CSV table of C-alpha atoms in Angstrom, one decimal:
chain,number,residue,atom,x,y,z
A,1,MET,CA,50.1,66.8,40.7
A,2,ASN,CA,50.4,67.9,44.3
A,3,HIS,CA,48.1,70.6,45.6
A,4,LEU,CA,48.7,73.0,48.4
A,5,ASN,CA,46.6,72.1,51.4
A,6,PRO,CA,44.2,75.0,52.1
A,7,LYS,CA,43.1,73.7,55.5
A,8,ARG,CA,46.3,74.2,57.3
A,9,ASN,CA,46.7,77.0,59.8
A,10,ASP,CA,50.1,78.6,59.4
A,11,ARG,CA,50.1,80.4,62.7
A,12,LEU,CA,49.2,77.4,64.7
A,13,ILE,CA,51.8,75.3,62.8
A,14,ASN,CA,54.5,77.9,63.4
A,15,LEU,CA,53.5,78.2,67.1
A,16,TRP,CA,53.6,74.5,67.6
A,17,GLU,CA,57.0,74.2,65.8
A,18,THR,CA,58.4,76.9,68.0
A,19,LEU,CA,57.2,75.2,71.2
A,20,HIS,CA,58.2,71.8,69.9
A,21,THR,CA,61.8,72.9,69.1
A,22,SER,CA,62.3,74.6,72.5
A,23,LEU,CA,64.0,73.0,75.4
A,24,TRP,CA,61.8,74.7,78.1
A,25,PHE,CA,58.2,73.9,77.1
A,26,VAL,CA,57.9,70.3,78.1
A,27,PRO,CA,60.1,70.7,81.2
A,28,THR,CA,58.0,73.7,82.3
A,29,LEU,CA,54.8,71.6,82.1
A,30,MET,CA,56.5,68.8,84.0
A,31,VAL,CA,57.7,71.1,86.7
A,32,MET,CA,54.2,72.5,87.1
A,33,ALA,CA,52.9,68.9,87.4
A,34,ALA,CA,55.5,68.2,90.1
A,35,ILE,CA,54.4,71.3,92.1
A,36,PHE,CA,50.7,70.2,92.0
A,37,LEU,CA,51.8,66.6,92.9
A,38,SER,CA,53.8,67.8,95.9
A,39,ILE,CA,50.8,70.0,97.1
A,40,ALA,CA,48.4,67.0,96.7
A,41,ALA,CA,50.8,64.6,98.4
A,42,LEU,CA,51.3,66.9,101.4
A,43,HIS,CA,47.6,67.5,101.7
A,44,ILE,CA,47.1,63.7,101.9
A,45,ASP,CA,49.8,63.4,104.5
A,46,GLU,CA,48.3,66.2,106.6
A,47,THR,CA,44.6,65.6,106.5
A,48,LEU,CA,43.5,62.3,104.8
A,49,VAL,CA,45.8,59.7,106.3
A,50,GLU,CA,46.6,59.6,110.0
A,51,ASP,CA,48.8,56.5,109.9
A,52,PRO,CA,49.9,55.8,106.3
A,53,ASN,CA,51.9,52.7,107.3
A,54,THR,CA,48.7,50.8,108.0
A,55,PHE,CA,47.5,51.4,104.4
A,56,PHE,CA,50.8,51.5,102.6
A,57,PRO,CA,53.5,49.3,104.2
A,58,TRP,CA,56.1,50.6,101.8
A,59,VAL,CA,56.0,54.2,102.9
A,60,PHE,CA,58.9,56.0,104.6
A,61,THR,CA,58.9,55.7,108.4
A,62,GLY,CA,62.0,57.5,109.5
A,63,SER,CA,62.5,60.5,111.7
A,64,PRO,CA,62.4,64.2,110.7
A,65,GLU,CA,66.2,64.3,110.5
A,66,ALA,CA,66.3,61.3,108.3
A,67,ALA,CA,63.6,62.8,106.1
A,68,ARG,CA,65.5,66.0,105.7
A,69,GLN,CA,68.7,64.1,104.9
A,70,ILE,CA,67.0,62.0,102.2
A,71,LEU,CA,65.2,65.0,100.6
A,72,SER,CA,68.3,67.2,100.6
A,73,THR,CA,70.4,64.3,99.1
A,74,ILE,CA,67.8,63.8,96.4
A,75,ALA,CA,67.7,67.5,95.5
A,76,SER,CA,71.4,68.1,95.5
A,77,SER,CA,72.3,64.9,93.6
A,78,ILE,CA,69.6,65.1,91.0
A,79,ILE,CA,70.5,68.7,90.0
A,80,THR,CA,74.2,67.8,89.9
A,81,VAL,CA,73.5,64.8,87.7
A,82,ALA,CA,71.3,66.9,85.4
A,83,ALA,CA,74.0,69.6,85.0
A,84,LEU,CA,76.7,67.1,84.4
A,85,ALA,CA,74.8,65.0,82.0
A,86,PHE,CA,73.6,67.8,79.8
A,87,SER,CA,77.0,69.7,79.9
A,88,MET,CA,78.9,66.6,78.8
A,89,THR,CA,76.3,65.8,76.2
A,90,MET,CA,76.5,69.3,74.7
A,91,VAL,CA,80.3,68.9,74.4
A,92,ALA,CA,79.8,65.6,72.5
A,93,ILE,CA,77.1,67.1,70.2
A,94,THR,CA,79.2,70.2,69.5
A,95,LEU,CA,82.0,67.9,68.3
A,96,ALA,CA,79.6,65.9,66.3
A,97,SER,CA,78.1,69.0,64.7
A,98,SER,CA,81.5,69.9,63.3
A,99,GLN,CA,81.2,66.8,61.1
A,100,PHE,CA,77.5,66.6,60.4
A,101,GLY,CA,76.6,70.3,60.5
A,102,PRO,CA,74.7,72.5,63.0
A,103,ARG,CA,71.4,70.7,62.3
A,104,ILE,CA,72.3,68.1,64.9
A,105,LEU,CA,72.1,70.8,67.6
A,106,ARG,CA,68.5,71.6,66.6
A,107,ASN,CA,67.6,67.9,66.5
A,108,PHE,CA,68.9,67.6,70.1
A,109,ILE,CA,66.8,70.5,71.3
A,110,LYS,CA,63.6,69.5,69.6
A,111,ASP,CA,63.9,65.8,70.6
A,112,THR,CA,60.9,65.0,72.9
A,113,GLY,CA,62.9,62.4,74.7
A,114,ASN,CA,65.6,64.9,75.7
A,115,GLN,CA,63.0,67.4,76.8
A,116,VAL,CA,61.3,64.8,79.0
A,117,VAL,CA,64.6,63.8,80.6
A,118,LEU,CA,65.4,67.4,81.5
A,119,GLY,CA,61.8,67.8,82.8
A,120,MET,CA,62.1,64.7,84.9
A,121,PHE,CA,65.3,65.9,86.6
A,122,LEU,CA,63.9,69.4,87.3
A,123,SER,CA,60.6,68.0,88.5
A,124,THR,CA,62.3,65.7,91.0
A,125,TYR,CA,64.4,68.6,92.2
A,126,ILE,CA,61.5,71.0,92.7
A,127,TYR,CA,59.3,68.3,94.3
A,128,ALA,CA,62.1,67.4,96.8
A,129,LEU,CA,62.6,71.0,97.8
A,130,ILE,CA,58.8,71.6,98.3
A,131,VAL,CA,58.4,68.5,100.5
A,132,LEU,CA,61.6,69.3,102.4
A,133,ARG,CA,60.1,72.7,103.3
A,134,ALA,CA,57.1,70.9,104.9
A,135,VAL,CA,59.2,68.7,107.3
A,136,ARG,CA,59.0,69.8,110.9
A,137,GLY,CA,61.3,68.4,113.6
A,138,MET,CA,59.8,70.0,116.7
A,139,GLU,CA,58.7,67.3,119.1
A,140,GLU,CA,55.4,68.9,120.0
A,141,ASN,CA,54.5,69.6,116.4
A,142,ALA,CA,56.6,67.2,114.5
A,143,PHE,CA,55.5,66.4,111.0
A,144,VAL,CA,57.1,63.9,108.6
A,145,PRO,CA,55.2,63.6,105.2
A,146,GLN,CA,55.7,59.9,104.8
A,147,ILE,CA,53.7,59.5,101.5
A,148,SER,CA,55.4,62.6,100.0
A,149,ILE,CA,58.8,61.3,100.8
A,150,SER,CA,58.0,57.9,99.4
A,151,ILE,CA,56.9,59.6,96.2
A,152,ALA,CA,60.2,61.5,96.1
A,153,ILE,CA,62.1,58.2,96.3
A,154,VAL,CA,60.1,56.8,93.4
A,155,LEU,CA,60.8,60.0,91.4
A,156,LEU,CA,64.5,59.5,92.1
A,157,LEU,CA,64.4,55.9,90.8
A,158,ALA,CA,62.5,57.1,87.7
A,159,SER,CA,65.2,59.8,87.2
A,160,ILE,CA,67.9,57.1,87.3
A,161,GLY,CA,66.0,55.2,84.7
A,162,VAL,CA,65.6,58.2,82.4
A,163,LEU,CA,69.4,59.0,82.8
A,164,ILE,CA,70.2,55.6,81.4
A,165,PHE,CA,67.7,56.2,78.6
A,166,PHE,CA,69.2,59.6,77.9
A,167,ILE,CA,72.8,58.3,77.6
A,168,HIS,CA,71.7,55.5,75.2
A,169,HIS,CA,69.4,57.9,73.2
A,170,VAL,CA,72.1,60.6,72.7
A,171,VAL,CA,74.8,58.1,71.7
A,172,THR,CA,72.4,56.5,69.2
A,173,ASN,CA,71.1,59.7,67.7
A,174,ILE,CA,74.5,61.3,66.9
A,175,GLN,CA,75.3,58.4,64.5
A,176,ALA,CA,75.2,59.4,60.8
A,177,ASN,CA,72.4,56.9,59.8
A,178,TYR,CA,70.1,58.2,62.4
A,179,ILE,CA,70.7,61.8,61.5
A,180,ILE,CA,70.0,61.1,57.8
A,181,ALA,CA,66.9,59.1,58.7
A,182,ASP,CA,65.6,62.0,60.9
A,183,ILE,CA,66.1,64.5,58.1
A,184,SER,CA,64.3,62.3,55.7
A,185,ARG,CA,61.4,61.7,58.1
A,186,GLU,CA,61.0,65.4,58.8
A,187,LEU,CA,61.0,66.2,55.1
A,188,VAL,CA,58.2,63.6,54.5
A,189,ASP,CA,56.2,65.0,57.4
A,190,VAL,CA,56.4,68.6,56.0
A,191,ILE,CA,55.4,67.5,52.5
A,192,ARG,CA,52.4,65.6,53.9
A,193,ARG,CA,51.4,68.5,56.1
A,194,LEU,CA,51.7,71.2,53.4
A,195,TYR,CA,50.5,69.3,50.4
A,196,THR,CA,47.8,66.8,49.6
A,197,GLU,CA,47.3,64.6,46.6
A,198,PRO,CA,44.0,63.8,44.8
A,199,GLU,CA,42.4,60.6,46.0
A,200,ASP,CA,42.5,59.0,42.6
A,201,SER,CA,46.3,59.6,42.3
A,202,ILE,CA,46.8,58.1,45.7
A,203,GLU,CA,44.8,55.0,44.9
A,204,THR,CA,46.5,54.4,41.6
A,205,ALA,CA,50.0,55.2,42.7
A,206,GLU,CA,52.4,52.3,42.2
A,207,PRO,CA,55.1,51.6,44.8
A,208,SER,CA,58.7,51.7,43.6
A,209,LEU,CA,62.0,50.5,45.0
A,210,PRO,CA,64.5,53.0,46.4
A,211,ASN,CA,67.8,54.0,44.8
A,212,GLY,CA,66.5,54.0,41.3
A,213,GLY,CA,64.7,50.6,41.7
A,214,LEU,CA,61.8,51.5,39.5
A,215,LYS,CA,63.5,50.1,36.4
A,216,PHE,CA,64.5,47.0,38.3
A,217,GLU,CA,60.8,46.5,39.4
A,218,VAL,CA,59.6,46.8,35.8
A,219,ASP,CA,62.2,44.3,34.7
A,220,LEU,CA,61.0,41.9,37.4
A,221,LEU,CA,57.4,42.3,36.3
A,222,ASN,CA,58.4,41.5,32.7
A,223,THR,CA,60.0,38.3,33.8
A,224,GLY,CA,57.1,37.2,35.9
A,225,TYR,CA,58.5,38.1,39.4
A,226,THR,CA,56.6,39.9,42.0
A,227,PRO,CA,58.6,42.5,44.0
A,228,LEU,CA,58.3,42.4,47.8
A,229,LEU,CA,58.7,45.9,49.1
A,230,ALA,CA,59.8,46.9,52.6
A,231,GLU,CA,57.2,48.3,54.9
A,232,LYS,CA,59.4,51.1,56.1
A,233,HIS,CA,62.7,52.9,55.4
A,234,GLY,CA,66.0,51.7,56.8
A,235,TYR,CA,69.0,49.5,56.3
A,236,LEU,CA,69.0,45.9,55.4
A,237,GLN,CA,70.7,44.4,58.5
A,238,ALA,CA,70.5,40.7,58.0
A,239,ILE,CA,68.9,38.0,55.7
A,240,ASP,CA,67.5,34.7,57.0
A,241,TYR,CA,68.6,32.5,54.2
A,242,GLU,CA,67.4,29.3,55.9
A,243,THR,CA,63.9,30.6,56.2
A,244,LEU,CA,63.9,31.8,52.6
A,245,LEU,CA,65.1,28.4,51.4
A,246,LYS,CA,62.4,26.6,53.4
A,247,ALA,CA,59.7,28.9,51.9
A,248,ALA,CA,61.0,28.5,48.4
A,249,VAL,CA,60.9,24.7,48.7
A,250,GLU,CA,57.4,24.7,50.4
A,251,PHE,CA,55.8,27.0,47.7
A,252,ASP,CA,58.0,25.7,44.8
A,253,THR,CA,59.3,29.1,43.9
A,254,CYS,CA,62.5,31.1,44.0
A,255,PHE,CA,63.6,34.4,45.5
A,256,TYR,CA,65.9,37.0,43.9
A,257,ILE,CA,67.6,39.2,46.6
A,258,ALA,CA,68.4,42.6,45.0
A,259,PHE,CA,70.2,44.1,48.0
A,260,ARG,CA,72.9,42.9,50.3
A,261,PRO,CA,72.9,43.5,54.1
A,262,GLY,CA,74.3,46.9,54.9
């Protein structure tokens, strides 16, 4: 029999669930990190490194005008890409929710990968603006934060990478099998968090096959077969018959495949 877990803290669980299912919590943390990174990078450019090119050959070495152009291009392009990517994604998810229900919208918002992608875009945008403000073009007091601009270029490359990940991630997660698997995984997590089983029942629990496979497992045991259960949930995608045949010949046994691929 399952028992309610008395050790859980409902308020903390509800608070974490609220933060986890919001689209602003992780991006806010990443934006704050970008602000601190820009301040630290500018401090290094101003005080700790006189000629960064001698220590870091890969740093930016252009003029103040080139620095402004690069930073303004990064800021304008990254915010445009972010707005375009998320607006088009919301259209696709809205169309998909008409078939699979409104739950897909909640899954999109609470997905940590999507939150990190949005945070990466906003962080790069804020970082580029802060560094752009520090560039001075006056000849007598010119200042080009070479290390800070180089970090901005690295953040831009990382943003391009997360954009590719975002497109692949969204296209994959709006498929029916992934939606069903996510619902099942969330249900199991809630059951494990809210309820605990006595240790003796956990130790003596017998595994069973899915889709009413318990009777099939008992039938196999009665005929001398040993069932081999999958380590995780999912679809059977392919069967390596050649390897199974070699194993059967080597160990002088036979295999009975209860399920077909798909």
